[in-house]
Amino acid sequence: MFMFMTPCCCVEDEHGTLVEVMPSVIDDAALGEDVKQDWDEHVFDEKLKTMAEPVDLAGAVAAEQISKEPEAEAAPESEEALSVQGSVVVEEPLLFQRTTFDVDIEKGGEKLGMYFDLLDTNICLIKGLEKGFPMDKWNQTCPEEKAVKHMDRLLSVNGKTGTLSELIKVMQDKVPLKLHLQRPTELQVSLVRTTKLGLALDFNDTSVGVSITEVNHGPFKLWCEENEVSIKAGDRILEANGDKKPHDILDHLCKTPALNMKILTWP
């Protein structure tokens, strides 16, 4: 068994704010003894094989753990349409539909050729496909609306739901497979950080963006209420002010008053 984690520490940002960073742990034992042998075939992330060395920063960061909020910068004139709280920019109502589709695969004894994001193994997010394997071949012949894409969420296999390790076990069966998947919806969120964000976050060095683990009272929740959408635990912040790396996203969320974010949600 190998484990990746970093010790708990406190770092100080440019405003003198202390931020407590808790360790994030990826433990392959959570996948179960029956799945370990198929780690390379079904998780398929070569970067994971080189992650034995501790990473320098990875963890769950709650906005409430910031002991002193930085002073908010003055909003530019273009933001005069902000609400009284000065925290939400709303251009028009957002309407979302749950988009799901099915994939029927007969794979025999070979692997499907899918990479999964391992940050939250309670959900199954597809990180990529391996060329030449059944899922890649499916994409070459299927209708466009049924092509499996980056960050699609695997909901069930042959009618069975479960965690990543549980669904991997089902996909090992040498039987025809029916995969039920869901497309993500992309949100553009713009707000001014004049108070606590109300978010708890998690990430690691190989994760796609930063995962939201809690949404509490604050600008994010207000934005959701005014736009009648749900940003919830399990959703991902892909970008913050144009930066995509998890460390850079976190840095903006901790230090930058004006935030422009790209968020993926699965309604």
Short mmCIF file of C-alpha atoms in Angstrom, two decimals:
data_model
loop_
_atom_site.label_atom_id
_atom_site.label_comp_id
_atom_site.label_asym_id
_atom_site.label_seq_id
_atom_site.Cartn_x
_atom_site.Cartn_y
_atom_site.Cartn_z
CA MET A 1 0.00 0.00 0.00
CA PHE A 2 1.25 3.45 -0.81
CA MET A 3 -0.11 6.71 0.62
CA PHE A 4 0.32 10.34 -0.38
CA MET A 5 -0.06 13.06 2.21
CA THR A 6 1.52 16.21 3.53
CA PRO A 7 1.89 17.33 7.17
CA CYS A 8 -0.44 19.96 8.62
CA CYS A 9 1.07 23.42 8.49
CA CYS A 10 0.20 27.12 8.52
CA VAL A 11 1.32 29.56 5.84
CA GLU A 12 1.09 33.34 5.83
CA ASP A 13 -0.15 35.23 2.76
CA GLU A 14 0.90 38.71 1.64
CA HIS A 15 -1.71 40.34 3.93
CA GLY A 16 -0.41 38.58 7.02
CA THR A 17 -3.35 36.17 6.95
CA LEU A 18 -2.68 32.74 8.45
CA VAL A 19 -4.16 29.88 6.44
CA GLU A 20 -4.21 26.40 7.94
CA VAL A 21 -3.63 23.69 5.33
CA MET A 22 -4.81 20.21 6.25
CA PRO A 23 -3.37 17.11 4.58
CA SER A 24 -5.13 15.44 1.67
CA VAL A 25 -4.67 11.69 1.53
CA ILE A 26 -4.98 9.30 -1.40
CA ASP A 27 -4.83 5.72 -0.18
CA ASP A 28 -5.02 2.96 -2.75
CA ALA A 29 -6.26 0.61 -0.03
CA ALA A 30 -9.61 2.37 -0.35
CA LEU A 31 -9.97 0.69 -3.74
CA GLY A 32 -10.04 -2.73 -2.08
CA GLU A 33 -7.82 -5.80 -2.35
CA ASP A 34 -9.64 -7.09 -5.44
CA VAL A 35 -8.98 -3.89 -7.33
CA LYS A 36 -5.31 -3.32 -6.46
CA GLN A 37 -4.11 -5.74 -9.15
CA ASP A 38 -6.06 -3.81 -11.74
CA TRP A 39 -4.88 -0.38 -10.58
CA ASP A 40 -2.83 0.24 -13.76
CA GLU A 41 -5.63 -0.99 -16.01
CA HIS A 42 -8.60 0.86 -14.58
CA VAL A 43 -7.27 4.00 -12.97
CA PHE A 44 -4.78 4.43 -15.82
CA ASP A 45 -3.06 7.54 -14.49
CA GLU A 46 0.69 7.10 -14.95
CA LYS A 47 1.34 10.15 -12.80
CA LEU A 48 0.00 8.27 -9.80
CA LYS A 49 2.83 5.74 -10.07
CA THR A 50 5.35 8.50 -9.36
CA MET A 51 3.50 10.15 -6.49
CA ALA A 52 5.27 8.25 -3.71
CA GLU A 53 7.22 11.38 -2.77
CA PRO A 54 5.29 13.80 -0.54
CA VAL A 55 3.81 16.77 -2.36
CA ASP A 56 4.63 20.21 -1.04
CA LEU A 57 1.05 21.43 -0.61
CA ALA A 58 -2.21 19.54 -0.81
CA GLY A 59 -5.21 19.72 1.37
CA ALA A 60 -8.65 20.82 2.31
CA VAL A 61 -8.87 24.54 2.90
CA ALA A 62 -11.94 26.13 4.45
CA ALA A 63 -12.48 29.83 3.95
CA GLU A 64 -13.62 30.06 7.56
CA GLN A 65 -10.08 29.07 8.69
CA ILE A 66 -8.71 32.43 7.52
CA SER A 67 -8.11 34.32 10.75
CA LYS A 68 -8.07 37.80 9.19
CA GLU A 69 -9.68 38.77 5.89
CA PRO A 70 -7.64 41.01 3.54
CA GLU A 71 -9.05 44.47 2.94
CA ALA A 72 -11.24 44.56 -0.16
CA GLU A 73 -10.00 46.57 -3.10
CA ALA A 74 -12.27 49.21 -4.60
CA ALA A 75 -14.49 47.77 -7.33
CA PRO A 76 -13.98 49.24 -10.81
CA GLU A 77 -16.68 51.42 -12.37
CA SER A 78 -17.79 48.54 -14.59
CA GLU A 79 -19.00 46.77 -11.46
CA GLU A 80 -21.48 49.46 -10.41
CA ALA A 81 -24.29 46.97 -11.08
CA LEU A 82 -23.25 44.92 -8.05
CA SER A 83 -25.83 44.18 -5.41
CA VAL A 84 -25.83 46.15 -2.15
CA GLN A 85 -23.60 43.49 -0.56
CA GLY A 86 -21.04 44.14 -3.31
CA SER A 87 -20.52 40.44 -3.88
CA VAL A 88 -22.54 39.20 -6.83
CA VAL A 89 -22.62 39.98 -10.54
CA VAL A 90 -25.76 38.67 -12.23
CA GLU A 91 -26.22 39.18 -15.98
CA GLU A 92 -29.18 36.91 -16.69
CA PRO A 93 -30.96 33.88 -15.19
CA LEU A 94 -29.23 30.54 -15.69
CA LEU A 95 -31.25 27.47 -16.70
CA PHE A 96 -29.76 23.99 -16.61
CA GLN A 97 -30.92 20.57 -17.72
CA ARG A 98 -29.56 17.26 -16.55
CA THR A 99 -27.88 15.70 -19.61
CA THR A 100 -27.30 11.95 -19.42
CA PHE A 101 -26.59 9.27 -22.01
CA ASP A 102 -25.79 5.55 -22.25
CA VAL A 103 -22.79 3.73 -23.72
CA ASP A 104 -23.03 0.04 -24.67
CA ILE A 105 -19.66 -1.74 -24.75
CA GLU A 106 -18.61 -5.35 -25.36
CA LYS A 107 -15.01 -5.45 -24.21
CA GLY A 108 -14.25 -9.13 -23.67
CA GLY A 109 -11.28 -9.46 -21.34
CA GLU A 110 -9.52 -6.20 -22.16
CA LYS A 111 -9.62 -2.97 -20.20
CA LEU A 112 -11.91 -0.13 -21.27
CA GLY A 113 -9.11 2.45 -21.41
CA MET A 114 -10.42 5.20 -19.11
CA TYR A 115 -8.48 7.49 -16.76
CA PHE A 116 -10.30 8.62 -13.60
CA ASP A 117 -9.73 11.64 -11.37
CA LEU A 118 -8.94 10.30 -7.89
CA LEU A 119 -9.50 13.37 -5.74
CA ASP A 120 -12.97 12.26 -4.65
CA THR A 121 -13.49 8.51 -5.10
CA ASN A 122 -17.12 8.76 -3.99
CA ILE A 123 -17.87 10.01 -7.50
CA CYS A 124 -16.45 8.80 -10.82
CA LEU A 125 -15.10 11.59 -13.05
CA ILE A 126 -13.47 10.61 -16.33
CA LYS A 127 -10.13 12.33 -16.78
CA GLY A 128 -9.25 10.95 -20.22
CA LEU A 129 -9.26 7.98 -22.61
CA GLU A 130 -6.49 5.69 -23.76
CA LYS A 131 -6.16 5.36 -27.52
CA GLY A 132 -6.91 2.04 -29.15
CA PHE A 133 -9.07 0.65 -26.34
CA PRO A 134 -12.85 -0.01 -26.39
CA MET A 135 -13.92 3.40 -25.09
CA ASP A 136 -11.75 5.21 -27.63
CA LYS A 137 -13.12 2.98 -30.41
CA TRP A 138 -16.67 3.76 -29.23
CA ASN A 139 -15.97 7.48 -29.59
CA GLN A 140 -14.80 7.01 -33.18
CA THR A 141 -18.09 5.46 -34.34
CA CYS A 142 -20.82 6.75 -32.00
CA PRO A 143 -23.06 9.81 -32.51
CA GLU A 144 -21.46 13.02 -31.23
CA GLU A 145 -24.00 13.36 -28.42
CA LYS A 146 -22.88 9.98 -27.04
CA ALA A 147 -19.12 10.52 -27.22
CA VAL A 148 -17.42 10.13 -23.83
CA LYS A 149 -15.60 13.35 -22.92
CA HIS A 150 -13.29 14.88 -20.33
CA MET A 151 -15.01 15.26 -16.93
CA ASP A 152 -18.11 13.27 -17.82
CA ARG A 153 -19.40 11.58 -14.67
CA LEU A 154 -19.99 7.82 -14.60
CA LEU A 155 -23.24 7.28 -12.72
CA SER A 156 -23.79 3.52 -13.04
CA VAL A 157 -22.63 0.35 -14.77
CA ASN A 158 -25.23 -2.25 -15.75
CA GLY A 159 -27.69 -0.46 -13.48
CA LYS A 160 -25.39 -0.59 -10.45
CA THR A 161 -24.32 2.62 -8.70
CA GLY A 162 -21.48 3.06 -6.23
CA THR A 163 -18.05 4.51 -5.51
CA LEU A 164 -15.20 4.49 -7.99
CA SER A 165 -13.79 1.21 -6.65
CA GLU A 166 -17.23 -0.44 -6.73
CA LEU A 167 -17.88 0.54 -10.33
CA ILE A 168 -14.38 -0.56 -11.35
CA LYS A 169 -15.18 -4.03 -10.03
CA VAL A 170 -18.36 -4.16 -12.12
CA MET A 171 -16.44 -3.09 -15.23
CA GLN A 172 -14.03 -6.00 -14.77
CA ASP A 173 -16.79 -8.49 -15.59
CA LYS A 174 -16.48 -10.11 -19.02
CA VAL A 175 -20.04 -9.25 -19.97
CA PRO A 176 -21.61 -6.53 -22.15
CA LEU A 177 -21.53 -3.25 -20.25
CA LYS A 178 -24.07 -0.43 -20.19
CA LEU A 179 -22.49 2.72 -18.81
CA HIS A 180 -24.79 5.56 -17.75
CA LEU A 181 -22.97 8.92 -17.85
CA GLN A 182 -23.71 12.58 -17.18
CA ARG A 183 -22.32 15.68 -18.87
CA PRO A 184 -21.07 18.55 -16.68
CA THR A 185 -22.55 22.04 -16.90
CA GLU A 186 -20.08 24.93 -16.96
CA LEU A 187 -20.76 28.03 -14.86
CA GLN A 188 -19.07 31.41 -15.09
CA VAL A 189 -19.10 32.94 -11.60
CA SER A 190 -17.97 36.53 -10.95
CA LEU A 191 -18.00 37.97 -7.45
CA VAL A 192 -16.13 40.37 -5.19
CA ARG A 193 -14.63 38.83 -2.08
CA THR A 194 -15.62 41.35 0.61
CA THR A 195 -16.28 38.72 3.28
CA LYS A 196 -15.75 35.03 3.93
CA LEU A 197 -16.30 32.94 0.80
CA GLY A 198 -18.18 30.27 2.72
CA LEU A 199 -16.39 27.44 0.91
CA ALA A 200 -14.42 24.39 2.02
CA LEU A 201 -12.08 23.06 -0.69
CA ASP A 202 -9.91 20.04 -1.48
CA PHE A 203 -7.27 19.31 -4.12
CA ASN A 204 -4.04 17.47 -4.88
CA ASP A 205 -1.27 17.87 -7.43
CA THR A 206 -2.94 15.62 -10.04
CA SER A 207 -6.57 16.70 -9.55
CA VAL A 208 -8.55 18.51 -12.22
CA GLY A 209 -9.06 21.87 -10.55
CA VAL A 210 -10.19 22.28 -6.95
CA SER A 211 -13.10 20.32 -5.47
CA ILE A 212 -15.80 22.06 -3.43
CA THR A 213 -16.54 20.03 -0.30
CA GLU A 214 -18.91 22.45 1.49
CA VAL A 215 -20.93 25.55 0.57
CA ASN A 216 -21.84 27.66 3.61
CA HIS A 217 -23.20 31.19 4.03
CA GLY A 218 -21.29 33.72 1.92
CA PRO A 219 -20.92 35.17 -1.59
CA PHE A 220 -21.10 31.78 -3.31
CA LYS A 221 -24.36 30.85 -1.65
CA LEU A 222 -25.82 34.28 -2.42
CA TRP A 223 -24.81 33.94 -6.07
CA CYS A 224 -26.55 30.57 -6.25
CA GLU A 225 -29.74 31.91 -4.69
CA GLU A 226 -29.95 34.90 -7.03
CA ASN A 227 -29.28 32.73 -10.11
CA GLU A 228 -31.43 29.80 -8.96
CA VAL A 229 -28.63 27.29 -9.45
CA SER A 230 -26.91 24.88 -7.11
CA ILE A 231 -23.16 24.90 -6.48
CA LYS A 232 -22.65 21.96 -4.17
CA ALA A 233 -20.15 19.51 -2.72
CA GLY A 234 -18.41 17.59 -5.48
CA ASP A 235 -18.43 20.46 -8.01
CA ARG A 236 -15.09 21.64 -9.39
CA ILE A 237 -13.50 25.06 -9.72
CA LEU A 238 -11.56 24.69 -12.99
CA GLU A 239 -10.19 28.23 -13.22
CA ALA A 240 -9.79 31.34 -11.10
CA ASN A 241 -8.87 34.59 -12.85
CA GLY A 242 -7.52 32.63 -15.81
CA ASP A 243 -5.30 30.26 -13.78
CA LYS A 244 -5.96 26.51 -13.96
CA LYS A 245 -3.40 24.92 -11.64
CA PRO A 246 -4.89 23.91 -8.25
CA HIS A 247 -2.25 25.84 -6.28
CA ASP A 248 -2.88 29.01 -8.29
CA ILE A 249 -6.66 28.66 -7.96
CA LEU A 250 -6.33 28.36 -4.20
CA ASP A 251 -4.02 31.36 -4.08
CA HIS A 252 -6.64 33.52 -5.82
CA LEU A 253 -9.42 32.27 -3.55
CA CYS A 254 -7.38 33.18 -0.47
CA LYS A 255 -5.93 36.52 -1.57
CA THR A 256 -7.76 38.09 -4.52
CA PRO A 257 -10.87 40.21 -3.79
CA ALA A 258 -12.31 40.17 -7.36
CA LEU A 259 -12.82 36.61 -8.59
CA ASN A 260 -13.80 35.29 -12.02
CA MET A 261 -14.23 31.53 -11.89
CA LYS A 262 -15.11 28.68 -14.20
CA ILE A 263 -16.96 25.95 -12.29
CA LEU A 264 -18.22 22.54 -13.39
CA THR A 265 -21.39 21.16 -11.83
CA TRP A 266 -23.42 18.00 -12.41
CA PRO A 267 -27.09 19.02 -11.88
#
